[in-house]
Amino acid sequence: MPNLAVINIAGTDQLVTNQVVINQAAAHIIIIGGTSGLGLALAVKHQQLGWQVTVVGHSATKITKINADYPNISTYRCDLTDCTQRQDLLAKLAKVRFERLIYSAGSYTNERIHHLNQADSERMLAINLQAFEAIFNWASQQLKAQKEEGGDSSVASVKRSLISIASIAGTVDYPYASLYAKSKRAMIATTSAYRCALAPFAIQVNCIAPGYIDTQALRDLNNGDASHKPFIISIDTAVTHIMQAIDNNVELAVFPSSMRHIVQLLNRLPKPLLNRLLRSKLDKEP
């Protein structure tokens, strides 16, 4: 009989937990930003592969739907921009052993169309960088402690890992980049540092930097149709790329290949030419 534990944590209006029977004999993944889009697709994929899955999101509506559609997925509701809620979340998650964490949460404002206001600026910085750093630090400490304690033989073959979902926008070295691109570039650099730091602990760390993915969020930002976006790929294709990158322990996975080649070419251009080219093509008029 597998060793079973029950999560039964009282919820509040800010932090809501779905009660799920946890199979401790199965590998466990936590996905921050896992209630929609790419994060949810990764959650479903891991569940299909036999993982125990926990997802965190801020939308009560999305969490209610997941509880109905995927009753075996544990759900937490948390506003990552709220430090108190975030601390409460991590205190509760610390009670559950996990082998993998994916940070898939993100916030985006098109700064070439809309002027960046205070609220958007604070939210993007909080979710794309500050919450990411806090959760990665917490998760690394948890995984190191678990490594020292030892694990169940049934999941010993699963390598403990941390994965961040950044963006191809963060791979272009461009001084006039948007706050979104700069925060994603910082995420890439931070993930790389964790990869070096956690290597002695046998903890795998990977960063994923995809191009355009045909998610509902992207369609909503483009009047319901994002098909005009260059080299856009489906969610299923993105999940396939990500799972392959994790299996192959790729430090920085940039896809699709067409976008990766374009970025490599841009980064080889003389900086003055790159700045002039991208500023004229991407930046809003002053």
C-alpha atoms as an extended CHARMM CRD file, in Angstrom:
* protein
*
       286  EXT
         1         1  MET       CA              0.0000000000        0.0000000000        0.0000000000  PROA      1               0.0000000000
         2         2  PRO       CA              1.3900000000        3.4350000000       -0.8970000000  PROA      2               0.0000000000
         3         3  ASN       CA              1.8750000000        5.8690000000        1.9340000000  PROA      3               0.0000000000
         4         4  LEU       CA             -0.9530000000        8.3980000000        1.7030000000  PROA      4               0.0000000000
         5         5  ALA       CA             -1.3140000000       11.7950000000        3.3180000000  PROA      5               0.0000000000
         6         6  VAL       CA             -4.1900000000       14.2380000000        3.2140000000  PROA      6               0.0000000000
         7         7  ILE       CA             -3.8010000000       17.9770000000        2.7120000000  PROA      7               0.0000000000
         8         8  ASN       CA             -6.5270000000       19.5530000000        4.8100000000  PROA      8               0.0000000000
         9         9  ILE       CA             -5.6260000000       23.1900000000        5.2800000000  PROA      9               0.0000000000
        10        10  ALA       CA             -8.2570000000       25.7540000000        6.1620000000  PROA      10              0.0000000000
        11        11  GLY       CA             -8.6630000000       28.3320000000        3.4190000000  PROA      11              0.0000000000
        12        12  THR       CA             -9.3120000000       32.0620000000        3.6240000000  PROA      12              0.0000000000
        13        13  ASP       CA            -10.6620000000       34.5470000000        1.1340000000  PROA      13              0.0000000000
        14        14  GLN       CA             -7.0870000000       35.2130000000        0.0490000000  PROA      14              0.0000000000
        15        15  LEU       CA             -5.5560000000       31.7360000000        0.1970000000  PROA      15              0.0000000000
        16        16  VAL       CA             -7.7690000000       28.7890000000       -0.6910000000  PROA      16              0.0000000000
        17        17  THR       CA             -6.6480000000       25.1650000000       -0.6480000000  PROA      17              0.0000000000
        18        18  ASN       CA             -8.3730000000       22.2170000000       -2.2560000000  PROA      18              0.0000000000
        19        19  GLN       CA             -8.3450000000       19.0850000000       -0.0900000000  PROA      19              0.0000000000
        20        20  VAL       CA             -6.6870000000       16.2690000000       -2.0000000000  PROA      20              0.0000000000
        21        21  VAL       CA             -5.3730000000       12.8570000000       -1.0320000000  PROA      21              0.0000000000
        22        22  ILE       CA             -1.6370000000       12.9810000000       -1.6820000000  PROA      22              0.0000000000
        23        23  ASN       CA              0.1390000000        9.8120000000       -2.7600000000  PROA      23              0.0000000000
        24        24  GLN       CA              3.5520000000       10.2220000000       -1.1850000000  PROA      24              0.0000000000
        25        25  ALA       CA              4.8910000000        7.3000000000       -3.2050000000  PROA      25              0.0000000000
        26        26  ALA       CA              4.4850000000        9.3790000000       -6.3840000000  PROA      26              0.0000000000
        27        27  ALA       CA              6.7740000000       12.1890000000       -7.4400000000  PROA      27              0.0000000000
        28        28  HSD       CA              5.2570000000       15.5760000000       -6.6340000000  PROA      28              0.0000000000
        29        29  ILE       CA              5.4350000000       18.7840000000       -8.6890000000  PROA      29              0.0000000000
        30        30  ILE       CA              4.3990000000       22.3080000000       -7.6810000000  PROA      30              0.0000000000
        31        31  ILE       CA              3.5790000000       24.7410000000      -10.4940000000  PROA      31              0.0000000000
        32        32  ILE       CA              3.3790000000       28.4140000000       -9.5800000000  PROA      32              0.0000000000
        33        33  GLY       CA              1.0860000000       30.0370000000      -12.1350000000  PROA      33              0.0000000000
        34        34  GLY       CA             -0.3790000000       26.6800000000      -13.0310000000  PROA      34              0.0000000000
        35        35  THR       CA             -4.0930000000       27.4420000000      -13.2760000000  PROA      35              0.0000000000
        36        36  SER       CA             -4.2280000000       28.4100000000      -16.9590000000  PROA      36              0.0000000000
        37        37  GLY       CA             -2.3000000000       28.4640000000      -20.2170000000  PROA      37              0.0000000000
        38        38  LEU       CA              1.1380000000       26.8850000000      -20.3560000000  PROA      38              0.0000000000
        39        39  GLY       CA              1.2850000000       26.2800000000      -16.6000000000  PROA      39              0.0000000000
        40        40  LEU       CA             -1.9510000000       24.2830000000      -16.5920000000  PROA      40              0.0000000000
        41        41  ALA       CA             -0.8540000000       22.3360000000      -19.6750000000  PROA      41              0.0000000000
        42        42  LEU       CA              2.3510000000       21.3620000000      -17.8710000000  PROA      42              0.0000000000
        43        43  ALA       CA              0.3090000000       20.3660000000      -14.8220000000  PROA      43              0.0000000000
        44        44  VAL       CA             -1.9320000000       18.0950000000      -16.8930000000  PROA      44              0.0000000000
        45        45  LYS       CA              1.0810000000       16.5930000000      -18.6820000000  PROA      45              0.0000000000
        46        46  HSD       CA              2.7840000000       15.7320000000      -15.4000000000  PROA      46              0.0000000000
        47        47  GLN       CA             -0.4370000000       14.2340000000      -14.0520000000  PROA      47              0.0000000000
        48        48  GLN       CA             -0.6690000000       12.0430000000      -17.1590000000  PROA      48              0.0000000000
        49        49  LEU       CA              2.8780000000       10.8790000000      -16.4450000000  PROA      49              0.0000000000
        50        50  GLY       CA              1.8700000000        9.7910000000      -12.9360000000  PROA      50              0.0000000000
        51        51  TRP       CA              3.0270000000       12.8120000000      -10.9370000000  PROA      51              0.0000000000
        52        52  GLN       CA              1.1510000000       14.2170000000       -7.9640000000  PROA      52              0.0000000000
        53        53  VAL       CA              0.4030000000       17.8240000000       -8.9790000000  PROA      53              0.0000000000
        54        54  THR       CA             -0.1200000000       21.0380000000       -7.0190000000  PROA      54              0.0000000000
        55        55  VAL       CA             -0.9040000000       24.3090000000       -8.7940000000  PROA      55              0.0000000000
        56        56  VAL       CA             -0.9830000000       27.8770000000       -7.5150000000  PROA      56              0.0000000000
        57        57  GLY       CA             -2.9220000000       30.7440000000       -9.0920000000  PROA      57              0.0000000000
        58        58  HSD       CA             -4.7470000000       33.9410000000       -8.1920000000  PROA      58              0.0000000000
        59        59  SER       CA             -8.0790000000       33.4470000000       -9.9880000000  PROA      59              0.0000000000
        60        60  ALA       CA            -10.8360000000       31.8450000000       -7.8940000000  PROA      60              0.0000000000
        61        61  THR       CA            -12.8010000000       31.1170000000      -11.0760000000  PROA      61              0.0000000000
        62        62  LYS       CA             -9.9300000000       29.2010000000      -12.6690000000  PROA      62              0.0000000000
        63        63  ILE       CA             -9.2530000000       27.2670000000       -9.4790000000  PROA      63              0.0000000000
        64        64  THR       CA            -12.9270000000       26.2900000000       -9.1820000000  PROA      64              0.0000000000
        65        65  LYS       CA            -12.8290000000       24.9670000000      -12.7490000000  PROA      65              0.0000000000
        66        66  ILE       CA             -9.6500000000       22.9640000000      -12.0870000000  PROA      66              0.0000000000
        67        67  ASN       CA            -11.2000000000       21.4780000000       -8.9430000000  PROA      67              0.0000000000
        68        68  ALA       CA            -14.1230000000       20.3090000000      -11.0910000000  PROA      68              0.0000000000
        69        69  ASP       CA            -12.1490000000       19.1520000000      -14.1410000000  PROA      69              0.0000000000
        70        70  TYR       CA             -9.0900000000       17.7290000000      -12.3520000000  PROA      70              0.0000000000
        71        71  PRO       CA            -10.1590000000       16.7370000000       -8.8180000000  PROA      71              0.0000000000
        72        72  ASN       CA             -6.8200000000       15.0110000000       -8.1250000000  PROA      72              0.0000000000
        73        73  ILE       CA             -4.8360000000       18.2320000000       -8.6080000000  PROA      73              0.0000000000
        74        74  SER       CA             -4.2170000000       20.2090000000       -5.4250000000  PROA      74              0.0000000000
        75        75  THR       CA             -4.9740000000       23.9200000000       -5.8130000000  PROA      75              0.0000000000
        76        76  TYR       CA             -3.9410000000       27.0070000000       -3.8970000000  PROA      76              0.0000000000
        77        77  ARG       CA             -5.1660000000       30.5410000000       -4.4530000000  PROA      77              0.0000000000
        78        78  CYS       CA             -2.6230000000       33.2630000000       -3.7490000000  PROA      78              0.0000000000
        79        79  ASP       CA             -1.8460000000       36.7970000000       -4.9130000000  PROA      79              0.0000000000
        80        80  LEU       CA              1.9050000000       36.5690000000       -5.4160000000  PROA      80              0.0000000000
        81        81  THR       CA              2.2590000000       40.3450000000       -5.1860000000  PROA      81              0.0000000000
        82        82  ASP       CA              1.0780000000       40.2090000000       -1.5610000000  PROA      82              0.0000000000
        83        83  CYS       CA              4.0450000000       39.3210000000        0.6730000000  PROA      83              0.0000000000
        84        84  THR       CA              1.8210000000       38.0980000000        3.5170000000  PROA      84              0.0000000000
        85        85  GLN       CA             -0.1710000000       35.7870000000        1.2610000000  PROA      85              0.0000000000
        86        86  ARG       CA              3.0470000000       34.5390000000       -0.3190000000  PROA      86              0.0000000000
        87        87  GLN       CA              4.5750000000       33.7310000000        3.0680000000  PROA      87              0.0000000000
        88        88  ASP       CA              1.3940000000       31.9210000000        4.1370000000  PROA      88              0.0000000000
        89        89  LEU       CA              1.4580000000       29.9290000000        0.9030000000  PROA      89              0.0000000000
        90        90  LEU       CA              5.0730000000       28.8500000000        1.3480000000  PROA      90              0.0000000000
        91        91  ALA       CA              4.4400000000       27.8750000000        4.9700000000  PROA      91              0.0000000000
        92        92  LYS       CA              1.6520000000       25.5530000000        3.8290000000  PROA      92              0.0000000000
        93        93  LEU       CA              3.6100000000       24.1440000000        0.8790000000  PROA      93              0.0000000000
        94        94  ALA       CA              6.5420000000       23.4170000000        3.1920000000  PROA      94              0.0000000000
        95        95  LYS       CA              4.4210000000       20.7050000000        4.8180000000  PROA      95              0.0000000000
        96        96  VAL       CA              4.3350000000       18.7170000000        1.5700000000  PROA      96              0.0000000000
        97        97  ARG       CA              7.3790000000       17.0270000000        0.0380000000  PROA      97              0.0000000000
        98        98  PHE       CA              8.0130000000       17.7610000000       -3.6510000000  PROA      98              0.0000000000
        99        99  GLU       CA             10.6100000000       16.8240000000       -6.2580000000  PROA      99              0.0000000000
       100       100  ARG       CA             10.0430000000       19.5230000000       -8.8850000000  PROA      100             0.0000000000
       101       101  LEU       CA              8.8880000000       23.1410000000       -8.9210000000  PROA      101             0.0000000000
       102       102  ILE       CA              8.0870000000       25.1740000000      -12.0290000000  PROA      102             0.0000000000
       103       103  TYR       CA              7.6810000000       28.9420000000      -11.7930000000  PROA      103             0.0000000000
       104       104  SER       CA              5.3060000000       29.7570000000      -14.6510000000  PROA      104             0.0000000000
       105       105  ALA       CA              3.6600000000       32.8920000000      -13.2550000000  PROA      105             0.0000000000
       106       106  GLY       CA              4.0490000000       36.0750000000      -15.2590000000  PROA      106             0.0000000000
       107       107  SER       CA              2.6560000000       39.5480000000      -15.8470000000  PROA      107             0.0000000000
       108       108  TYR       CA              2.7650000000       41.4370000000      -19.1340000000  PROA      108             0.0000000000
       109       109  THR       CA              1.8410000000       44.9030000000      -20.3420000000  PROA      109             0.0000000000
       110       110  ASN       CA              2.4760000000       45.9850000000      -23.9290000000  PROA      110             0.0000000000
       111       111  GLU       CA              4.6220000000       49.0280000000      -23.2420000000  PROA      111             0.0000000000
       112       112  ARG       CA              4.8290000000       49.8850000000      -26.9390000000  PROA      112             0.0000000000
       113       113  ILE       CA              1.0910000000       50.5720000000      -26.9770000000  PROA      113             0.0000000000
       114       114  HSD       CA              0.2370000000       51.5260000000      -23.4070000000  PROA      114             0.0000000000
       115       115  HSD       CA              2.1690000000       53.8620000000      -21.1640000000  PROA      115             0.0000000000
       116       116  LEU       CA              3.4640000000       51.9320000000      -18.1730000000  PROA      116             0.0000000000
       117       117  ASN       CA              1.5070000000       53.1380000000      -15.1430000000  PROA      117             0.0000000000
       118       118  GLN       CA              2.4280000000       52.6160000000      -11.4910000000  PROA      118             0.0000000000
       119       119  ALA       CA              0.1240000000       49.6420000000      -10.9520000000  PROA      119             0.0000000000
       120       120  ASP       CA              1.3600000000       47.7540000000      -14.0380000000  PROA      120             0.0000000000
       121       121  SER       CA              4.9730000000       48.5300000000      -13.1710000000  PROA      121             0.0000000000
       122       122  GLU       CA              4.6300000000       47.2500000000       -9.6150000000  PROA      122             0.0000000000
       123       123  ARG       CA              2.7520000000       44.1180000000      -10.7020000000  PROA      123             0.0000000000
       124       124  MET       CA              5.2270000000       43.1490000000      -13.4100000000  PROA      124             0.0000000000
       125       125  LEU       CA              8.2150000000       43.6560000000      -11.1390000000  PROA      125             0.0000000000
       126       126  ALA       CA              6.5380000000       41.8010000000       -8.2680000000  PROA      126             0.0000000000
       127       127  ILE       CA              5.4760000000       38.7260000000      -10.2540000000  PROA      127             0.0000000000
       128       128  ASN       CA              8.2130000000       38.4670000000      -12.8780000000  PROA      128             0.0000000000
       129       129  LEU       CA             11.1070000000       39.1020000000      -10.5180000000  PROA      129             0.0000000000
       130       130  GLN       CA             10.4280000000       39.6170000000       -6.8090000000  PROA      130             0.0000000000
       131       131  ALA       CA              8.0240000000       36.7040000000       -6.2200000000  PROA      131             0.0000000000
       132       132  PHE       CA             10.0940000000       34.5230000000       -8.5410000000  PROA      132             0.0000000000
       133       133  GLU       CA             13.2590000000       35.1810000000       -6.5230000000  PROA      133             0.0000000000
       134       134  ALA       CA             11.4880000000       34.5930000000       -3.2060000000  PROA      134             0.0000000000
       135       135  ILE       CA              9.9290000000       31.3070000000       -4.3320000000  PROA      135             0.0000000000
       136       136  PHE       CA             13.0920000000       30.0210000000       -6.0250000000  PROA      136             0.0000000000
       137       137  ASN       CA             15.0540000000       30.7500000000       -2.8430000000  PROA      137             0.0000000000
       138       138  TRP       CA             12.4490000000       28.9560000000       -0.7100000000  PROA      138             0.0000000000
       139       139  ALA       CA             12.2490000000       25.9840000000       -3.0830000000  PROA      139             0.0000000000
       140       140  SER       CA             16.0200000000       25.5910000000       -3.2400000000  PROA      140             0.0000000000
       141       141  GLN       CA             16.1980000000       25.4600000000        0.5600000000  PROA      141             0.0000000000
       142       142  GLN       CA             13.4030000000       22.8790000000        0.6480000000  PROA      142             0.0000000000
       143       143  LEU       CA             15.0560000000       20.6650000000       -1.9520000000  PROA      143             0.0000000000
       144       144  LYS       CA             18.4540000000       20.8640000000       -0.2500000000  PROA      144             0.0000000000
       145       145  ALA       CA             16.9050000000       19.8630000000        3.0680000000  PROA      145             0.0000000000
       146       146  GLN       CA             15.0250000000       16.9850000000        1.4330000000  PROA      146             0.0000000000
       147       147  LYS       CA             18.2300000000       15.8160000000       -0.2340000000  PROA      147             0.0000000000
       148       148  GLU       CA             19.9690000000       15.6720000000        3.1460000000  PROA      148             0.0000000000
       149       149  GLU       CA             17.0580000000       13.8150000000        4.7330000000  PROA      149             0.0000000000
       150       150  GLY       CA             16.8910000000       11.2400000000        1.9520000000  PROA      150             0.0000000000
       151       151  GLY       CA             13.7940000000       10.2250000000        0.0030000000  PROA      151             0.0000000000
       152       152  ASP       CA             11.4400000000        7.3550000000       -0.6430000000  PROA      152             0.0000000000
       153       153  SER       CA             12.9440000000        4.6590000000       -2.8390000000  PROA      153             0.0000000000
       154       154  SER       CA              9.9180000000        4.8580000000       -5.1530000000  PROA      154             0.0000000000
       155       155  VAL       CA             10.8550000000        8.3960000000       -6.2470000000  PROA      155             0.0000000000
       156       156  ALA       CA             14.6170000000        8.1670000000       -5.8120000000  PROA      156             0.0000000000
       157       157  SER       CA             15.0610000000        7.9970000000       -9.6010000000  PROA      157             0.0000000000
       158       158  VAL       CA             13.3360000000       11.3860000000      -10.0540000000  PROA      158             0.0000000000
       159       159  LYS       CA             15.9500000000       14.1240000000       -9.9580000000  PROA      159             0.0000000000
       160       160  ARG       CA             14.9690000000       17.1040000000       -7.8520000000  PROA      160             0.0000000000
       161       161  SER       CA             14.6420000000       20.1540000000      -10.0570000000  PROA      161             0.0000000000
       162       162  LEU       CA             13.7100000000       23.8170000000      -10.3420000000  PROA      162             0.0000000000
       163       163  ILE       CA             12.4430000000       25.2540000000      -13.6200000000  PROA      163             0.0000000000
       164       164  SER       CA             11.6570000000       28.8540000000      -14.5240000000  PROA      164             0.0000000000
       165       165  ILE       CA              9.5360000000       29.9240000000      -17.4840000000  PROA      165             0.0000000000
       166       166  ALA       CA             11.0720000000       33.1250000000      -18.8420000000  PROA      166             0.0000000000
       167       167  SER       CA             10.6860000000       34.5050000000      -22.3670000000  PROA      167             0.0000000000
       168       168  ILE       CA             12.6790000000       34.7930000000      -25.5410000000  PROA      168             0.0000000000
       169       169  ALA       CA             12.3120000000       38.5600000000      -25.0340000000  PROA      169             0.0000000000
       170       170  GLY       CA             14.8260000000       38.2440000000      -22.2120000000  PROA      170             0.0000000000
       171       171  THR       CA             17.5190000000       36.7160000000      -24.4270000000  PROA      171             0.0000000000
       172       172  VAL       CA             18.1550000000       39.8440000000      -26.5140000000  PROA      172             0.0000000000
       173       173  ASP       CA             20.8320000000       42.1140000000      -25.0370000000  PROA      173             0.0000000000
       174       174  TYR       CA             19.0820000000       45.4020000000      -25.7270000000  PROA      174             0.0000000000
       175       175  PRO       CA             19.4150000000       48.4430000000      -23.4090000000  PROA      175             0.0000000000
       176       176  TYR       CA             16.0770000000       49.9810000000      -24.4600000000  PROA      176             0.0000000000
       177       177  ALA       CA             14.1080000000       46.8220000000      -23.7200000000  PROA      177             0.0000000000
       178       178  SER       CA             10.7840000000       46.9440000000      -21.8760000000  PROA      178             0.0000000000
       179       179  LEU       CA             10.3820000000       46.2260000000      -18.1790000000  PROA      179             0.0000000000
       180       180  TYR       CA              8.9040000000       42.8480000000      -19.1420000000  PROA      180             0.0000000000
       181       181  ALA       CA             11.9630000000       41.9380000000      -21.2230000000  PROA      181             0.0000000000
       182       182  LYS       CA             14.3880000000       43.2050000000      -18.5780000000  PROA      182             0.0000000000
       183       183  SER       CA             12.6550000000       41.2540000000      -15.8120000000  PROA      183             0.0000000000
       184       184  LYS       CA             12.7300000000       38.0970000000      -17.9270000000  PROA      184             0.0000000000
       185       185  ARG       CA             16.4230000000       38.6780000000      -18.6640000000  PROA      185             0.0000000000
       186       186  ALA       CA             17.0170000000       38.9570000000      -14.9230000000  PROA      186             0.0000000000
       187       187  MET       CA             15.0590000000       35.7320000000      -14.4360000000  PROA      187             0.0000000000
       188       188  ILE       CA             17.3200000000       33.9660000000      -16.9330000000  PROA      188             0.0000000000
       189       189  ALA       CA             20.4600000000       35.2110000000      -15.1670000000  PROA      189             0.0000000000
       190       190  THR       CA             19.1020000000       34.3030000000      -11.7270000000  PROA      190             0.0000000000
       191       191  THR       CA             18.1670000000       30.8000000000      -12.8570000000  PROA      191             0.0000000000
       192       192  SER       CA             21.6590000000       30.3460000000      -14.2710000000  PROA      192             0.0000000000
       193       193  ALA       CA             23.1560000000       31.3600000000      -10.9160000000  PROA      193             0.0000000000
       194       194  TYR       CA             20.9560000000       28.8400000000       -9.1010000000  PROA      194             0.0000000000
       195       195  ARG       CA             22.0410000000       26.1640000000      -11.5590000000  PROA      195             0.0000000000
       196       196  CYS       CA             25.6720000000       26.7360000000      -10.5630000000  PROA      196             0.0000000000
       197       197  ALA       CA             24.8980000000       27.0180000000       -6.8590000000  PROA      197             0.0000000000
       198       198  LEU       CA             22.7480000000       23.8810000000       -6.6620000000  PROA      198             0.0000000000
       199       199  ALA       CA             24.9190000000       21.6330000000       -8.8050000000  PROA      199             0.0000000000
       200       200  PRO       CA             26.8950000000       20.3880000000       -5.7290000000  PROA      200             0.0000000000
       201       201  PHE       CA             23.5510000000       19.3520000000       -4.2050000000  PROA      201             0.0000000000
       202       202  ALA       CA             22.5730000000       17.3240000000       -7.3070000000  PROA      202             0.0000000000
       203       203  ILE       CA             19.5790000000       19.6040000000       -7.9140000000  PROA      203             0.0000000000
       204       204  GLN       CA             18.7890000000       20.2820000000      -11.5520000000  PROA      204             0.0000000000
       205       205  VAL       CA             17.9340000000       23.8430000000      -12.6030000000  PROA      205             0.0000000000
       206       206  ASN       CA             16.6060000000       24.8070000000      -16.0510000000  PROA      206             0.0000000000
       207       207  CYS       CA             15.2990000000       27.9670000000      -17.6580000000  PROA      207             0.0000000000
       208       208  ILE       CA             12.7670000000       27.9500000000      -20.4980000000  PROA      208             0.0000000000
       209       209  ALA       CA             12.6240000000       30.9550000000      -22.8490000000  PROA      209             0.0000000000
       210       210  PRO       CA              9.8470000000       30.3770000000      -25.3960000000  PROA      210             0.0000000000
       211       211  GLY       CA              8.6580000000       32.6210000000      -28.1840000000  PROA      211             0.0000000000
       212       212  TYR       CA              4.9740000000       33.2350000000      -28.8630000000  PROA      212             0.0000000000
       213       213  ILE       CA              2.6550000000       30.4810000000      -27.6010000000  PROA      213             0.0000000000
       214       214  ASP       CA             -0.9770000000       30.3820000000      -28.6860000000  PROA      214             0.0000000000
       215       215  THR       CA             -2.5450000000       30.7550000000      -25.2400000000  PROA      215             0.0000000000
       216       216  GLN       CA             -5.8550000000       32.3410000000      -24.3350000000  PROA      216             0.0000000000
       217       217  ALA       CA             -3.9770000000       35.1340000000      -22.5710000000  PROA      217             0.0000000000
       218       218  LEU       CA             -2.0790000000       36.0000000000      -25.7600000000  PROA      218             0.0000000000
       219       219  ARG       CA             -5.2770000000       35.8850000000      -27.7960000000  PROA      219             0.0000000000
       220       220  ASP       CA             -6.9710000000       38.1900000000      -25.2970000000  PROA      220             0.0000000000
       221       221  LEU       CA             -4.1510000000       40.6960000000      -25.7430000000  PROA      221             0.0000000000
       222       222  ASN       CA             -4.6840000000       40.6000000000      -29.5230000000  PROA      222             0.0000000000
       223       223  ASN       CA             -8.4520000000       40.9910000000      -29.8700000000  PROA      223             0.0000000000
       224       224  GLY       CA             -9.0420000000       37.2550000000      -29.7790000000  PROA      224             0.0000000000
       225       225  ASP       CA             -6.6020000000       36.2100000000      -32.5170000000  PROA      225             0.0000000000
       226       226  ALA       CA             -2.8230000000       35.8680000000      -32.1450000000  PROA      226             0.0000000000
       227       227  SER       CA             -2.2130000000       33.9950000000      -35.4020000000  PROA      227             0.0000000000
       228       228  HSD       CA             -0.3190000000       36.9830000000      -36.8250000000  PROA      228             0.0000000000
       229       229  LYS       CA              2.4280000000       36.6230000000      -34.2260000000  PROA      229             0.0000000000
       230       230  PRO       CA              5.7040000000       35.4530000000      -35.8360000000  PROA      230             0.0000000000
       231       231  PHE       CA              6.5070000000       31.7380000000      -35.4940000000  PROA      231             0.0000000000
       232       232  ILE       CA              3.6860000000       31.2000000000      -32.9770000000  PROA      232             0.0000000000
       233       233  ILE       CA              3.3950000000       27.6270000000      -31.6860000000  PROA      233             0.0000000000
       234       234  SER       CA              0.6510000000       25.6520000000      -29.9800000000  PROA      234             0.0000000000
       235       235  ILE       CA              0.5910000000       24.9210000000      -26.2470000000  PROA      235             0.0000000000
       236       236  ASP       CA              1.0560000000       21.2010000000      -26.9420000000  PROA      236             0.0000000000
       237       237  THR       CA              4.1900000000       21.9150000000      -28.9840000000  PROA      237             0.0000000000
       238       238  ALA       CA              5.5320000000       24.1480000000      -26.2200000000  PROA      238             0.0000000000
       239       239  VAL       CA              4.9270000000       21.4480000000      -23.6030000000  PROA      239             0.0000000000
       240       240  THR       CA              6.7980000000       18.9270000000      -25.7620000000  PROA      240             0.0000000000
       241       241  HSD       CA              9.7880000000       21.2870000000      -26.0490000000  PROA      241             0.0000000000
       242       242  ILE       CA              9.7870000000       21.9620000000      -22.3040000000  PROA      242             0.0000000000
       243       243  MET       CA              9.5840000000       18.3090000000      -21.2650000000  PROA      243             0.0000000000
       244       244  GLN       CA             12.4300000000       17.4720000000      -23.6510000000  PROA      244             0.0000000000
       245       245  ALA       CA             14.5270000000       20.3330000000      -22.2430000000  PROA      245             0.0000000000
       246       246  ILE       CA             13.9600000000       19.0690000000      -18.6880000000  PROA      246             0.0000000000
       247       247  ASP       CA             14.7340000000       15.4630000000      -19.6470000000  PROA      247             0.0000000000
       248       248  ASN       CA             17.9360000000       16.5790000000      -21.4180000000  PROA      248             0.0000000000
       249       249  ASN       CA             18.8640000000       19.0210000000      -18.6250000000  PROA      249             0.0000000000
       250       250  VAL       CA             19.2110000000       22.0000000000      -20.9860000000  PROA      250             0.0000000000
       251       251  GLU       CA             20.3970000000       25.0660000000      -19.0990000000  PROA      251             0.0000000000
       252       252  LEU       CA             18.5240000000       27.5790000000      -21.2860000000  PROA      252             0.0000000000
       253       253  ALA       CA             15.9500000000       26.2260000000      -23.7400000000  PROA      253             0.0000000000
       254       254  VAL       CA             15.0080000000       28.7810000000      -26.3990000000  PROA      254             0.0000000000
       255       255  PHE       CA             12.3580000000       27.8010000000      -28.9300000000  PROA      255             0.0000000000
       256       256  PRO       CA             11.0400000000       27.6190000000      -31.5810000000  PROA      256             0.0000000000
       257       257  SER       CA             14.3050000000       27.1760000000      -33.4710000000  PROA      257             0.0000000000
       258       258  SER       CA             13.4280000000       29.8900000000      -36.0050000000  PROA      258             0.0000000000
       259       259  MET       CA             13.1300000000       32.4750000000      -33.2170000000  PROA      259             0.0000000000
       260       260  ARG       CA             16.2800000000       31.1820000000      -31.5470000000  PROA      260             0.0000000000
       261       261  HSD       CA             18.2760000000       31.6780000000      -34.7550000000  PROA      261             0.0000000000
       262       262  ILE       CA             16.9340000000       35.2140000000      -35.1590000000  PROA      262             0.0000000000
       263       263  VAL       CA             17.9310000000       36.1060000000      -31.5930000000  PROA      263             0.0000000000
       264       264  GLN       CA             21.4000000000       34.6380000000      -32.1110000000  PROA      264             0.0000000000
       265       265  LEU       CA             21.7880000000       36.7740000000      -35.2320000000  PROA      265             0.0000000000
       266       266  LEU       CA             20.5710000000       39.9260000000      -33.4610000000  PROA      266             0.0000000000
       267       267  ASN       CA             22.9720000000       39.4010000000      -30.5800000000  PROA      267             0.0000000000
       268       268  ARG       CA             25.8970000000       39.1840000000      -33.0380000000  PROA      268             0.0000000000
       269       269  LEU       CA             25.1490000000       42.6020000000      -34.5140000000  PROA      269             0.0000000000
       270       270  PRO       CA             27.2560000000       45.5850000000      -33.4160000000  PROA      270             0.0000000000
       271       271  LYS       CA             25.5200000000       47.1300000000      -30.4160000000  PROA      271             0.0000000000
       272       272  PRO       CA             24.9080000000       50.5550000000      -32.0460000000  PROA      272             0.0000000000
       273       273  LEU       CA             23.2420000000       48.8580000000      -35.0350000000  PROA      273             0.0000000000
       274       274  LEU       CA             21.1760000000       46.5610000000      -32.8080000000  PROA      274             0.0000000000
       275       275  ASN       CA             20.0410000000       49.4860000000      -30.6780000000  PROA      275             0.0000000000
       276       276  ARG       CA             19.0460000000       51.5400000000      -33.7100000000  PROA      276             0.0000000000
       277       277  LEU       CA             17.2380000000       48.6450000000      -35.3570000000  PROA      277             0.0000000000
       278       278  LEU       CA             15.2370000000       47.4870000000      -32.3410000000  PROA      278             0.0000000000
       279       279  ARG       CA             14.4760000000       50.9400000000      -31.0340000000  PROA      279             0.0000000000
       280       280  SER       CA             12.9570000000       51.9450000000      -34.3660000000  PROA      280             0.0000000000
       281       281  LYS       CA             11.0130000000       48.6880000000      -34.7170000000  PROA      281             0.0000000000
       282       282  LEU       CA              9.9070000000       47.9150000000      -31.1870000000  PROA      282             0.0000000000
       283       283  ASP       CA              9.7860000000       50.9950000000      -29.0180000000  PROA      283             0.0000000000
       284       284  LYS       CA              6.8380000000       53.3460000000      -28.8130000000  PROA      284             0.0000000000
       285       285  GLU       CA              7.2920000000       56.8790000000      -29.9710000000  PROA      285             0.0000000000
       286       286  PRO       CA              8.4330000000       59.3090000000      -27.2460000000  PROA      286             0.0000000000
